[in-house]
């Protein structure tokens, strides 16, 4: 059977194109060898389960590895301490049988005792861990316990009590038998368990997992990781792709987020190839095919995007921070101690970029922009309605007329918002340009904000349309000298992007300002500047 790119459930080496994670497994094994208890908390669809399943296989020559998925537990299994203890014992025995069907008699007897005792009417957590210690003492190899999807259990008191028992076992591991290592995996860091407790249960939070070692293994894909996966694909299909270029694009847009990388590859391999009617897949693995896959990804519904948007509704303070970050250019210091920052990082929304908060990748950023700009409140604005009326005049022979877009935006913006105060221009102006732009390029092009130039004074929008790239600098007017520096900065930016034309949109607070569009030439590069 031919290999495919996979974005559902776990990836299997013989069936799916995968990056080589042997280096990560070696790093994790070092924690296990050191007897660490730790959590693997990463955002949704970040390859946690695939990594843990591969780790189970990687460790099995030296350890008994018991892998339990809490998703198999029903609500009844958590109804009482006795129900949970019994269910966990049963799951533990099943997992042990699956991973190590062959073992010596002493260990087999200890497992039989665990299973028999768990049927007792008052089988408590204390009795469960007494039996687990007996199992650990009977094994001819150390035992590693892996529990996946711990989020499934973390909204009730039984789970913190369970963690407390693990903590007690860890503390006494030099006096009595214990697991060699315990690994818990989920989205929520167990140290942030409070986030999952209902408000009336917050008093139950008592840091039962403060024994957890830091888990610093980078599970994102590097460009070289992606290139290695593409080399394997290229050996099968001989598309002639430029592996360096395509792996670079994949990394630039995803920052190595595993699901996003795999999904874009899957779209190019299956959907883009089919749309272009080319069975050899040659046309799909080009820059144009990549941008087509980007448009498909941004337009689709998937569980990752639904989870991200759901978090905006669940945590209003997170919503406020992201919206402010995206539209005003206001910076936020990245602080691991800040509750909102910590939450946004845990869910995969943001990253630490030179000490400041930045959205994790271009895909998330554009999806968030599209979400905010599609809200009813936004689409009922006059500037959005004007864009809908204008949009058919901006594309000529497949090329986007960005100058005309700026000219029309200046007219509409001044008509609608010309009398607004300075604060409105500073906080809302850039939002309304994106709102005007989106219907024009929707379905054919996409855009993202260049994070390295985002600030209160300057933001660069990169627009990709039919394989062409347009650089639009949006800035707040702070005098002629600052404006000239901005023109020079845009010139340097055009050099970086190897293009000879750029665009500048200035929001000017000066009462005597001259609005309109003009053309500037700097060393054979043209800058189209619009002032509102």
Protein backbone atom coordinates (compact mmCIF):
# COMPACT_ATOMS: atom_id res chain seq x y z
CA UNK A 1 0.00 0.00 0.00
CA UNK A 2 1.35 3.43 -0.95
CA UNK A 3 2.18 5.84 1.85
CA UNK A 4 0.03 8.93 2.40
CA UNK A 5 0.14 12.09 4.51
CA UNK A 6 -1.96 11.60 7.62
CA UNK A 7 -3.78 14.17 9.80
CA UNK A 8 -6.08 11.89 11.80
CA UNK A 9 -5.19 9.66 14.74
CA UNK A 10 -1.59 8.49 15.02
CA UNK A 11 1.00 8.30 12.25
CA UNK A 12 2.45 4.88 11.46
CA UNK A 13 5.93 4.76 9.83
CA UNK A 14 5.05 2.06 7.31
CA UNK A 15 1.83 3.77 6.20
CA UNK A 16 2.42 7.52 6.47
CA UNK A 17 4.99 10.10 5.45
CA UNK A 18 6.53 11.32 8.71
CA UNK A 19 9.40 13.42 9.94
CA UNK A 20 12.19 11.54 11.68
CA UNK A 21 11.55 11.88 15.43
CA UNK A 22 14.38 9.64 16.62
CA UNK A 23 16.21 12.63 18.10
CA UNK A 24 13.15 13.59 20.14
CA UNK A 25 12.70 10.02 21.37
CA UNK A 26 16.32 9.96 22.52
CA UNK A 27 15.78 13.20 24.49
CA UNK A 28 12.64 11.86 26.14
CA UNK A 29 14.36 8.57 26.99
CA UNK A 30 17.01 10.53 28.87
CA UNK A 31 14.25 11.85 31.16
CA UNK A 32 12.89 8.32 31.61
CA UNK A 33 16.35 6.90 32.34
CA UNK A 34 16.77 9.60 34.99
CA UNK A 35 13.53 8.47 36.66
CA UNK A 36 11.68 11.71 35.96
CA UNK A 37 7.94 12.19 36.31
CA UNK A 38 6.85 14.75 33.72
CA UNK A 39 4.05 16.10 31.57
CA UNK A 40 3.92 16.42 27.80
CA UNK A 41 1.50 19.28 27.32
CA UNK A 42 1.20 20.68 23.83
CA UNK A 43 -1.62 22.22 21.84
CA UNK A 44 -4.18 20.14 19.97
CA UNK A 45 -2.89 17.95 17.14
CA UNK A 46 0.74 18.58 17.94
CA UNK A 47 1.81 14.96 17.54
CA UNK A 48 1.67 14.01 21.22
CA UNK A 49 0.01 10.62 20.76
CA UNK A 50 2.16 9.69 17.76
CA UNK A 51 5.27 10.55 19.77
CA UNK A 52 4.15 8.61 22.84
CA UNK A 53 3.24 5.53 20.82
CA UNK A 54 6.65 5.66 19.15
CA UNK A 55 8.24 6.15 22.57
CA UNK A 56 6.50 3.03 23.87
CA UNK A 57 8.15 0.99 21.13
CA UNK A 58 11.48 2.79 21.62
CA UNK A 59 11.61 1.93 25.35
CA UNK A 60 10.31 -1.62 25.34
CA UNK A 61 13.70 -3.37 25.21
CA UNK A 62 14.68 -1.84 28.58
CA UNK A 63 11.33 -1.20 30.24
CA UNK A 64 7.81 -2.50 30.59
CA UNK A 65 5.76 0.35 29.12
CA UNK A 66 2.12 0.65 30.15
CA UNK A 67 0.24 3.05 27.89
CA UNK A 68 -3.27 4.11 29.02
CA UNK A 69 -5.57 6.49 27.15
CA UNK A 70 -8.03 8.24 29.45
CA UNK A 71 -10.39 8.78 26.52
CA UNK A 72 -11.50 5.16 26.92
CA UNK A 73 -12.85 5.99 30.38
CA UNK A 74 -16.52 6.90 30.54
CA UNK A 75 -18.12 9.35 32.95
CA UNK A 76 -19.20 6.45 35.17
CA UNK A 77 -15.54 5.53 35.69
CA UNK A 78 -15.03 8.87 37.45
CA UNK A 79 -18.25 8.89 39.46
CA UNK A 80 -16.57 7.74 42.71
CA UNK A 81 -13.10 7.01 43.96
CA UNK A 82 -13.93 3.28 44.03
CA UNK A 83 -15.18 3.27 40.44
CA UNK A 84 -12.07 5.07 39.23
CA UNK A 85 -9.65 2.83 41.14
CA UNK A 86 -11.32 -0.29 39.77
CA UNK A 87 -11.44 1.06 36.21
CA UNK A 88 -7.82 2.15 36.30
CA UNK A 89 -6.70 -1.27 37.57
CA UNK A 90 -8.58 -2.96 34.73
CA UNK A 91 -7.11 -0.60 32.12
CA UNK A 92 -3.63 -1.08 33.55
CA UNK A 93 -3.89 -4.86 33.30
CA UNK A 94 -5.20 -4.69 29.73
CA UNK A 95 -2.42 -2.31 28.68
CA UNK A 96 0.23 -4.50 30.32
CA UNK A 97 -1.11 -7.61 28.57
CA UNK A 98 -0.98 -5.77 25.24
CA UNK A 99 2.55 -4.42 25.60
CA UNK A 100 4.17 -7.37 27.37
CA UNK A 101 2.19 -10.61 26.86
CA UNK A 102 5.23 -12.64 27.90
CA UNK A 103 6.53 -12.22 31.50
CA UNK A 104 7.71 -14.31 34.43
CA UNK A 105 5.44 -16.02 36.96
CA UNK A 106 6.09 -13.60 39.82
CA UNK A 107 5.00 -10.58 37.78
CA UNK A 108 2.02 -12.51 36.43
CA UNK A 109 0.87 -13.28 39.98
CA UNK A 110 1.16 -9.61 40.97
CA UNK A 111 -0.99 -8.59 37.99
CA UNK A 112 -3.54 -11.27 38.86
CA UNK A 113 -3.74 -9.92 42.42
CA UNK A 114 -4.25 -6.40 41.08
CA UNK A 115 -7.10 -7.54 38.88
CA UNK A 116 -8.73 -9.67 41.64
CA UNK A 117 -8.47 -6.99 44.32
CA UNK A 118 -9.93 -4.33 42.02
CA UNK A 119 -13.24 -6.20 42.00
CA UNK A 120 -13.70 -5.48 45.69
CA UNK A 121 -16.60 -3.25 46.67
CA UNK A 122 -14.46 -0.61 48.40
CA UNK A 123 -11.36 -0.65 46.23
CA UNK A 124 -9.81 2.76 46.96
CA UNK A 125 -6.94 4.72 45.45
CA UNK A 126 -4.79 3.75 48.43
CA UNK A 127 -5.37 0.05 47.74
CA UNK A 128 -4.81 0.58 44.01
CA UNK A 129 -1.37 2.07 44.58
CA UNK A 130 -0.50 -0.64 47.09
CA UNK A 131 -1.15 -3.21 44.35
CA UNK A 132 0.73 -1.11 41.76
CA UNK A 133 3.76 -1.04 44.08
CA UNK A 134 3.60 -4.83 44.25
CA UNK A 135 3.56 -5.01 40.44
CA UNK A 136 6.57 -2.67 40.26
CA UNK A 137 8.42 -4.80 42.83
CA UNK A 138 7.73 -8.03 40.89
CA UNK A 139 8.94 -6.94 37.48
CA UNK A 140 12.29 -8.07 36.07
CA UNK A 141 12.43 -4.71 34.26
CA UNK A 142 11.41 -1.22 35.48
CA UNK A 143 7.91 -0.07 34.57
CA UNK A 144 7.10 3.20 32.78
CA UNK A 145 3.53 4.49 33.00
CA UNK A 146 2.22 6.71 30.18
CA UNK A 147 -1.23 8.27 30.47
CA UNK A 148 -2.52 10.08 27.38
CA UNK A 149 -5.41 12.55 27.13
CA UNK A 150 -5.35 13.40 30.81
CA UNK A 151 -7.59 16.38 30.01
CA UNK A 152 -10.44 13.90 29.85
CA UNK A 153 -10.13 13.33 33.58
CA UNK A 154 -9.07 16.69 34.92
CA UNK A 155 -12.46 18.31 35.57
CA UNK A 156 -13.26 16.41 38.77
CA UNK A 157 -11.70 15.92 42.19
CA UNK A 158 -10.78 12.27 41.71
CA UNK A 159 -8.03 13.16 39.26
CA UNK A 160 -6.14 15.51 41.65
CA UNK A 161 -6.45 12.80 44.29
CA UNK A 162 -4.96 10.32 41.82
CA UNK A 163 -2.08 12.72 41.14
CA UNK A 164 -1.52 13.07 44.86
CA UNK A 165 -1.04 9.30 45.11
CA UNK A 166 1.48 9.40 42.26
CA UNK A 167 3.27 12.25 44.02
CA UNK A 168 3.44 10.24 47.25
CA UNK A 169 4.81 7.25 45.35
CA UNK A 170 7.47 9.42 43.70
CA UNK A 171 8.58 10.98 46.98
CA UNK A 172 9.01 7.53 48.57
CA UNK A 173 10.55 5.84 45.51
CA UNK A 174 13.87 5.21 47.33
CA UNK A 175 12.07 3.44 50.17
CA UNK A 176 9.55 1.35 48.25
CA UNK A 177 8.94 0.11 44.74
CA UNK A 178 7.56 2.65 42.26
CA UNK A 179 7.26 3.33 38.55
CA UNK A 180 10.58 4.20 36.95
CA UNK A 181 8.92 7.15 35.24
CA UNK A 182 5.41 8.56 34.80
CA UNK A 183 4.43 10.57 31.72
CA UNK A 184 1.14 12.44 31.50
CA UNK A 185 0.08 13.96 28.18
CA UNK A 186 -2.59 16.48 27.27
CA UNK A 187 -3.23 20.07 26.23
CA UNK A 188 -3.42 21.42 29.77
CA UNK A 189 -0.24 21.52 31.78
CA UNK A 190 -1.13 19.58 34.91
CA UNK A 191 0.31 22.47 36.89
CA UNK A 192 -2.56 24.51 35.42
CA UNK A 193 -5.20 22.04 36.49
CA UNK A 194 -7.09 24.92 38.12
CA UNK A 195 -8.17 26.05 34.64
CA UNK A 196 -10.20 22.87 34.21
CA UNK A 197 -11.91 22.89 37.58
CA UNK A 198 -15.35 24.43 37.84
CA UNK A 199 -15.44 27.73 39.79
CA UNK A 200 -17.07 26.09 42.80
CA UNK A 201 -14.27 23.49 42.89
CA UNK A 202 -11.25 25.77 42.69
CA UNK A 203 -10.63 25.34 46.40
CA UNK A 204 -9.69 21.73 45.66
CA UNK A 205 -6.60 22.74 43.68
CA UNK A 206 -3.50 21.86 45.70
CA UNK A 207 -0.59 21.48 43.23
CA UNK A 208 -0.41 17.67 43.46
CA UNK A 209 1.94 17.57 40.47
CA UNK A 210 4.63 19.93 41.72
CA UNK A 211 7.10 17.06 41.35
CA UNK A 212 6.91 17.28 37.55
CA UNK A 213 10.21 17.81 35.72
CA UNK A 214 10.37 20.43 32.99
CA UNK A 215 9.73 18.98 29.55
CA UNK A 216 11.72 21.06 27.06
CA UNK A 217 11.79 18.74 24.06
CA UNK A 218 10.91 20.71 20.90
CA UNK A 219 8.10 18.81 19.19
CA UNK A 220 7.66 21.26 16.32
CA UNK A 221 9.11 20.43 12.89
CA UNK A 222 12.22 22.25 11.68
CA UNK A 223 12.71 23.02 8.00
CA UNK A 224 15.22 20.18 7.79
CA UNK A 225 12.66 17.81 9.40
CA UNK A 226 10.13 18.79 6.73
CA UNK A 227 12.71 18.47 3.95
CA UNK A 228 13.51 14.93 5.09
CA UNK A 229 9.85 13.97 4.85
CA UNK A 230 9.56 15.54 1.40
CA UNK A 231 12.67 13.68 0.23
CA UNK A 232 10.95 10.42 1.08
CA UNK A 233 7.84 11.53 -0.84
CA UNK A 234 9.92 12.71 -3.80
CA UNK A 235 11.68 9.35 -4.00
CA UNK A 236 8.25 7.75 -4.51
CA UNK A 237 6.68 10.25 -6.95
CA UNK A 238 9.53 12.12 -8.71
CA UNK A 239 7.59 15.40 -8.95
CA UNK A 240 10.69 17.49 -9.57
CA UNK A 241 9.79 19.78 -6.68
CA UNK A 242 12.34 22.17 -5.24
CA UNK A 243 12.52 20.56 -1.80
CA UNK A 244 14.38 23.50 -0.29
CA UNK A 245 11.78 25.99 -1.51
CA UNK A 246 8.70 23.94 -0.54
CA UNK A 247 10.06 22.96 2.88
CA UNK A 248 10.94 26.63 3.46
CA UNK A 249 7.42 27.77 2.57
CA UNK A 250 5.88 25.10 4.78
CA UNK A 251 8.01 26.18 7.71
CA UNK A 252 7.49 29.93 7.12
CA UNK A 253 3.71 29.60 7.21
CA UNK A 254 3.35 27.01 9.97
CA UNK A 255 6.41 27.58 12.19
CA UNK A 256 6.61 23.78 12.23
CA UNK A 257 3.19 23.09 13.80
CA UNK A 258 2.90 19.35 13.00
CA UNK A 259 -0.77 19.21 11.98
CA UNK A 260 -0.49 22.29 9.75
CA UNK A 261 2.59 20.93 7.98
CA UNK A 262 0.97 17.54 7.37
CA UNK A 263 -2.36 19.04 6.31
CA UNK A 264 -0.76 21.34 3.72
CA UNK A 265 1.23 18.41 2.33
CA UNK A 266 -1.94 16.32 2.26
CA UNK A 267 -3.83 19.06 0.40
CA UNK A 268 -1.07 19.41 -2.21
CA UNK A 269 -0.78 15.66 -2.64
CA UNK A 270 -4.51 15.00 -2.94
CA UNK A 271 -6.71 18.06 -3.59
CA UNK A 272 -4.42 20.46 -5.45
CA UNK A 273 -3.15 17.64 -7.64
CA UNK A 274 -6.70 16.53 -8.45
CA UNK A 275 -7.88 20.07 -9.19
CA UNK A 276 -5.10 20.58 -11.67
CA UNK A 277 -5.82 17.31 -13.42
CA UNK A 278 -2.23 16.20 -13.27
CA UNK A 279 -1.80 12.62 -12.13
CA UNK A 280 1.98 13.03 -11.91
CA UNK A 281 1.45 15.57 -9.11
CA UNK A 282 4.14 17.75 -10.68
CA UNK A 283 2.12 20.96 -10.74
CA UNK A 284 0.88 20.57 -7.17
CA UNK A 285 4.35 20.70 -5.59
CA UNK A 286 5.20 24.21 -6.76
CA UNK A 287 4.94 27.63 -5.13
CA UNK A 288 1.60 28.16 -6.87
CA UNK A 289 0.34 24.78 -5.70
CA UNK A 290 1.44 25.61 -2.17
CA UNK A 291 -0.50 28.89 -2.15
CA UNK A 292 -3.55 27.05 -3.45
CA UNK A 293 -3.23 24.62 -0.52
CA UNK A 294 -2.96 27.60 1.86
CA UNK A 295 -6.26 28.98 0.55
CA UNK A 296 -7.92 25.58 0.96
CA UNK A 297 -6.65 25.20 4.51
CA UNK A 298 -7.78 28.67 5.57
CA UNK A 299 -11.24 28.07 4.13
CA UNK A 300 -11.90 24.66 5.68
CA UNK A 301 -13.40 23.63 8.97
CA UNK A 302 -11.28 21.26 10.98
CA UNK A 303 -11.06 20.23 14.60
CA UNK A 304 -7.94 22.28 15.24
CA UNK A 305 -9.46 25.56 14.08
CA UNK A 306 -12.72 24.81 15.85
CA UNK A 307 -10.81 24.18 19.09
CA UNK A 308 -8.89 27.45 18.76
CA UNK A 309 -12.00 29.54 18.09
CA UNK A 310 -13.79 27.76 20.93
CA UNK A 311 -11.09 28.92 23.34
CA UNK A 312 -11.84 32.55 22.41
CA UNK A 313 -15.40 32.07 23.66
CA UNK A 314 -14.33 30.14 26.76
CA UNK A 315 -11.71 32.68 27.85
CA UNK A 316 -12.75 36.29 27.07
CA UNK A 317 -9.48 37.70 28.40
CA UNK A 318 -7.61 35.63 25.80
CA UNK A 319 -9.90 36.98 23.09
CA UNK A 320 -9.22 40.59 24.16
CA UNK A 321 -5.43 40.12 24.14
CA UNK A 322 -5.33 38.50 20.69
CA UNK A 323 -7.67 41.02 19.11
CA UNK A 324 -5.66 43.93 20.52
CA UNK A 325 -2.40 42.33 19.39
CA UNK A 326 -3.65 41.76 15.85
CA UNK A 327 -5.36 45.03 15.07
CA UNK A 328 -3.62 47.78 17.04
CA UNK A 329 0.01 46.73 16.87
CA UNK A 330 0.22 47.07 20.63
CA UNK A 331 2.92 44.81 22.04
CA UNK A 332 2.65 42.52 25.03
CA UNK A 333 5.64 41.33 27.00
CA UNK A 334 5.91 37.57 27.11
CA UNK A 335 5.68 36.55 30.76
CA UNK A 336 5.42 32.93 31.81
CA UNK A 337 3.86 34.19 35.04
CA UNK A 338 1.05 36.06 33.29
CA UNK A 339 -2.13 33.98 33.40
CA UNK A 340 -3.40 35.08 29.97
CA UNK A 341 0.02 34.68 28.33
CA UNK A 342 0.48 31.27 29.92
CA UNK A 343 -2.97 30.17 28.77
CA UNK A 344 -2.49 31.43 25.20
CA UNK A 345 0.87 29.67 24.97
CA UNK A 346 -0.55 26.41 26.37
CA UNK A 347 -3.32 26.41 23.75
CA UNK A 348 -0.82 27.07 20.97
CA UNK A 349 -2.00 30.57 20.04
CA UNK A 350 1.22 32.43 20.77
CA UNK A 351 4.97 32.12 21.06
CA UNK A 352 7.78 34.04 22.68
CA UNK A 353 9.44 36.21 20.05
CA UNK A 354 12.35 38.21 21.45
CA UNK A 355 10.54 38.70 24.74
CA UNK A 356 7.25 39.76 23.18
CA UNK A 357 4.03 37.90 22.44
CA UNK A 358 3.58 36.87 18.80
CA UNK A 359 0.91 34.71 17.17
CA UNK A 360 2.36 31.22 16.70
CA UNK A 361 2.29 31.09 12.93
CA UNK A 362 0.93 32.79 9.83
CA UNK A 363 -1.86 30.27 9.39
CA UNK A 364 -3.29 30.91 12.86
CA UNK A 365 -2.84 34.65 12.43
CA UNK A 366 -4.71 34.79 9.13
CA UNK A 367 -7.42 32.47 10.41
CA UNK A 368 -7.89 34.75 13.43
CA UNK A 369 -8.03 37.84 11.22
CA UNK A 370 -10.62 36.16 9.03
CA UNK A 371 -12.63 35.18 12.09
CA UNK A 372 -12.67 38.66 13.56
CA UNK A 373 -13.36 40.33 10.22
CA UNK A 374 -16.26 37.98 9.49
CA UNK A 375 -18.16 38.88 12.65
CA UNK A 376 -21.57 40.39 12.01
CA UNK A 377 -20.52 43.64 13.63
CA UNK A 378 -17.65 44.02 11.15
CA UNK A 379 -19.61 43.03 8.06
CA UNK A 380 -22.32 45.52 8.83
CA UNK A 381 -19.87 48.44 8.61
CA UNK A 382 -20.04 50.91 5.73
CA UNK A 383 -16.43 50.24 4.70
CA UNK A 384 -17.14 46.53 4.25
CA UNK A 385 -20.25 47.26 2.20
CA UNK A 386 -18.23 49.65 0.04
CA UNK A 387 -15.69 46.87 -0.62
CA UNK A 388 -18.43 44.49 -1.72
CA UNK A 389 -19.65 47.11 -4.19
CA UNK A 390 -16.15 47.85 -5.50
CA UNK A 391 -14.50 44.44 -5.55
CA UNK A 392 -15.09 43.50 -9.21
CA UNK A 393 -13.00 46.40 -10.55
CA UNK A 394 -9.67 45.55 -8.92
CA UNK A 395 -8.57 42.49 -10.91
CA UNK A 396 -7.41 42.93 -14.52
CA UNK A 397 -6.21 39.91 -16.50
CA UNK A 398 -5.70 38.00 -13.28
CA UNK A 399 -3.55 40.72 -11.65
CA UNK A 400 -4.51 42.67 -8.55
CA UNK A 401 -4.52 46.47 -8.95
CA UNK A 402 -3.30 47.41 -5.48
CA UNK A 403 -2.94 51.08 -6.36
CA UNK A 404 -6.62 51.31 -7.26
CA UNK A 405 -7.51 49.52 -4.02
CA UNK A 406 -5.63 52.20 -2.05
CA UNK A 407 -7.22 55.00 -4.06
CA UNK A 408 -10.73 53.72 -3.43
CA UNK A 409 -10.01 53.02 0.23
CA UNK A 410 -8.79 56.60 0.77
CA UNK A 411 -12.02 57.99 -0.72
CA UNK A 412 -14.31 55.72 1.28
CA UNK A 413 -12.38 56.04 4.53
CA UNK A 414 -12.35 59.82 4.42
CA UNK A 415 -16.06 59.94 3.53
CA UNK A 416 -17.03 57.57 6.33
CA UNK A 417 -14.51 58.18 9.10
CA UNK A 418 -12.82 61.47 8.19
CA UNK A 419 -14.09 63.32 11.26
CA UNK A 420 -13.12 60.68 13.80
CA UNK A 421 -10.60 61.44 16.55
CA UNK A 422 -6.95 60.41 16.62
CA UNK A 423 -7.51 57.42 18.91
CA UNK A 424 -9.94 55.91 16.41
CA UNK A 425 -7.42 56.16 13.59
CA UNK A 426 -4.70 54.60 15.73
CA UNK A 427 -6.73 51.68 17.04
CA UNK A 428 -9.23 51.05 14.22
CA UNK A 429 -7.66 52.31 11.00
CA UNK A 430 -5.63 49.23 10.14
CA UNK A 431 -8.54 47.00 11.03
CA UNK A 432 -10.73 48.79 8.48
CA UNK A 433 -8.16 48.50 5.70
CA UNK A 434 -8.03 44.73 6.22
CA UNK A 435 -11.82 44.69 6.32
CA UNK A 436 -11.89 46.50 2.97
CA UNK A 437 -9.19 44.25 1.49
CA UNK A 438 -10.58 40.88 2.47
CA UNK A 439 -13.64 40.64 0.16
CA UNK A 440 -11.46 41.71 -2.77
CA UNK A 441 -8.94 38.88 -2.46
CA UNK A 442 -11.21 36.31 -0.80
CA UNK A 443 -11.13 32.91 -2.48
CA UNK A 444 -8.12 33.70 -4.68
CA UNK A 445 -5.56 35.40 -2.47
CA UNK A 446 -4.53 35.47 1.16
CA UNK A 447 -2.64 37.81 3.43
CA UNK A 448 -0.65 37.82 6.60
CA UNK A 449 0.98 40.39 8.84
CA UNK A 450 4.78 40.46 8.96
CA UNK A 451 5.41 39.97 12.67
CA UNK A 452 8.90 41.49 12.72
CA UNK A 453 7.52 44.91 11.68
CA UNK A 454 4.33 44.87 13.74
CA UNK A 455 4.19 47.69 16.29
CA UNK A 456 2.11 50.72 17.24
CA UNK A 457 3.64 52.80 14.48
CA UNK A 458 4.12 50.33 11.66
CA UNK A 459 2.58 47.13 10.35
CA UNK A 460 3.34 45.39 7.06
CA UNK A 461 0.70 43.37 5.25
CA UNK A 462 1.91 40.77 2.77
CA UNK A 463 -0.73 39.93 0.17
CA UNK A 464 -0.37 36.85 -2.03
CA UNK A 465 -2.63 36.88 -5.08
CA UNK A 466 -2.35 34.47 -8.01
CA UNK A 467 1.32 33.86 -7.31
CA UNK A 468 2.18 37.57 -6.99
CA UNK A 469 3.18 39.25 -3.75
CA UNK A 470 2.23 42.76 -2.68
CA UNK A 471 3.89 44.52 0.26
CA UNK A 472 1.68 47.11 1.97
CA UNK A 473 3.09 49.10 4.88
CA UNK A 474 0.45 50.58 7.18
CA UNK A 475 1.72 53.21 9.58
CA UNK A 476 0.67 56.04 11.83
CA UNK A 477 1.84 59.46 10.61
CA UNK A 478 4.44 61.07 12.89
CA UNK A 479 5.84 63.84 10.71
CA UNK A 480 7.75 64.18 7.46
CA UNK A 481 11.07 62.96 8.83
CA UNK A 482 9.50 59.80 10.23
CA UNK A 483 7.68 59.31 6.94
CA UNK A 484 10.93 59.48 4.99
CA UNK A 485 12.45 56.89 7.31
CA UNK A 486 9.41 54.73 6.66
CA UNK A 487 9.93 55.00 2.92
CA UNK A 488 13.54 53.90 3.35
CA UNK A 489 12.48 50.98 5.56
CA UNK A 490 9.96 49.90 2.93
CA UNK A 491 12.65 50.14 0.26
CA UNK A 492 14.89 47.81 2.28
CA UNK A 493 11.96 45.47 2.80
CA UNK A 494 11.30 45.37 -0.95
CA UNK A 495 14.94 44.41 -1.40
CA UNK A 496 14.45 41.50 1.00
CA UNK A 497 11.42 40.30 -0.95
CA UNK A 498 13.06 40.93 -4.34
CA UNK A 499 10.26 43.06 -5.68
CA UNK A 500 10.43 46.51 -7.25
CA UNK A 501 7.09 47.93 -6.12
CA UNK A 502 5.63 48.55 -2.67
CA UNK A 503 2.69 50.33 -1.12
CA UNK A 504 2.33 52.58 1.90
CA UNK A 505 -0.87 53.52 3.73
CA UNK A 506 -0.46 56.37 6.25
CA UNK A 507 -3.06 57.31 8.85
CA UNK A 508 -2.44 61.04 9.37
CA UNK A 509 -3.77 63.00 12.34
CA UNK A 510 -2.67 66.38 10.96
CA UNK A 511 -5.65 68.66 10.36
CA UNK A 512 -3.88 70.21 7.35
CA UNK A 513 -2.97 66.87 5.81
CA UNK A 514 -3.27 66.30 2.09
CA UNK A 515 -5.09 63.05 1.46
CA UNK A 516 -4.77 61.01 -1.69
CA UNK A 517 -2.27 58.76 -3.50
CA UNK A 518 1.14 59.65 -4.89
CA UNK A 519 4.06 57.77 -6.44
CA UNK A 520 7.63 57.91 -5.13
CA UNK A 521 10.69 56.48 -6.91
CA UNK A 522 13.64 55.35 -4.79
CA UNK A 523 16.57 53.86 -6.73
CA UNK A 524 14.37 52.28 -9.39
CA UNK A 525 11.80 51.04 -6.89
CA UNK A 526 8.31 52.51 -6.92
CA UNK A 527 6.41 53.21 -3.72
CA UNK A 528 2.72 54.01 -4.01
CA UNK A 529 1.81 56.06 -0.94
CA UNK A 530 -1.75 56.69 0.21
CA UNK A 531 -2.67 59.13 2.99
CA UNK A 532 -5.97 59.18 4.91
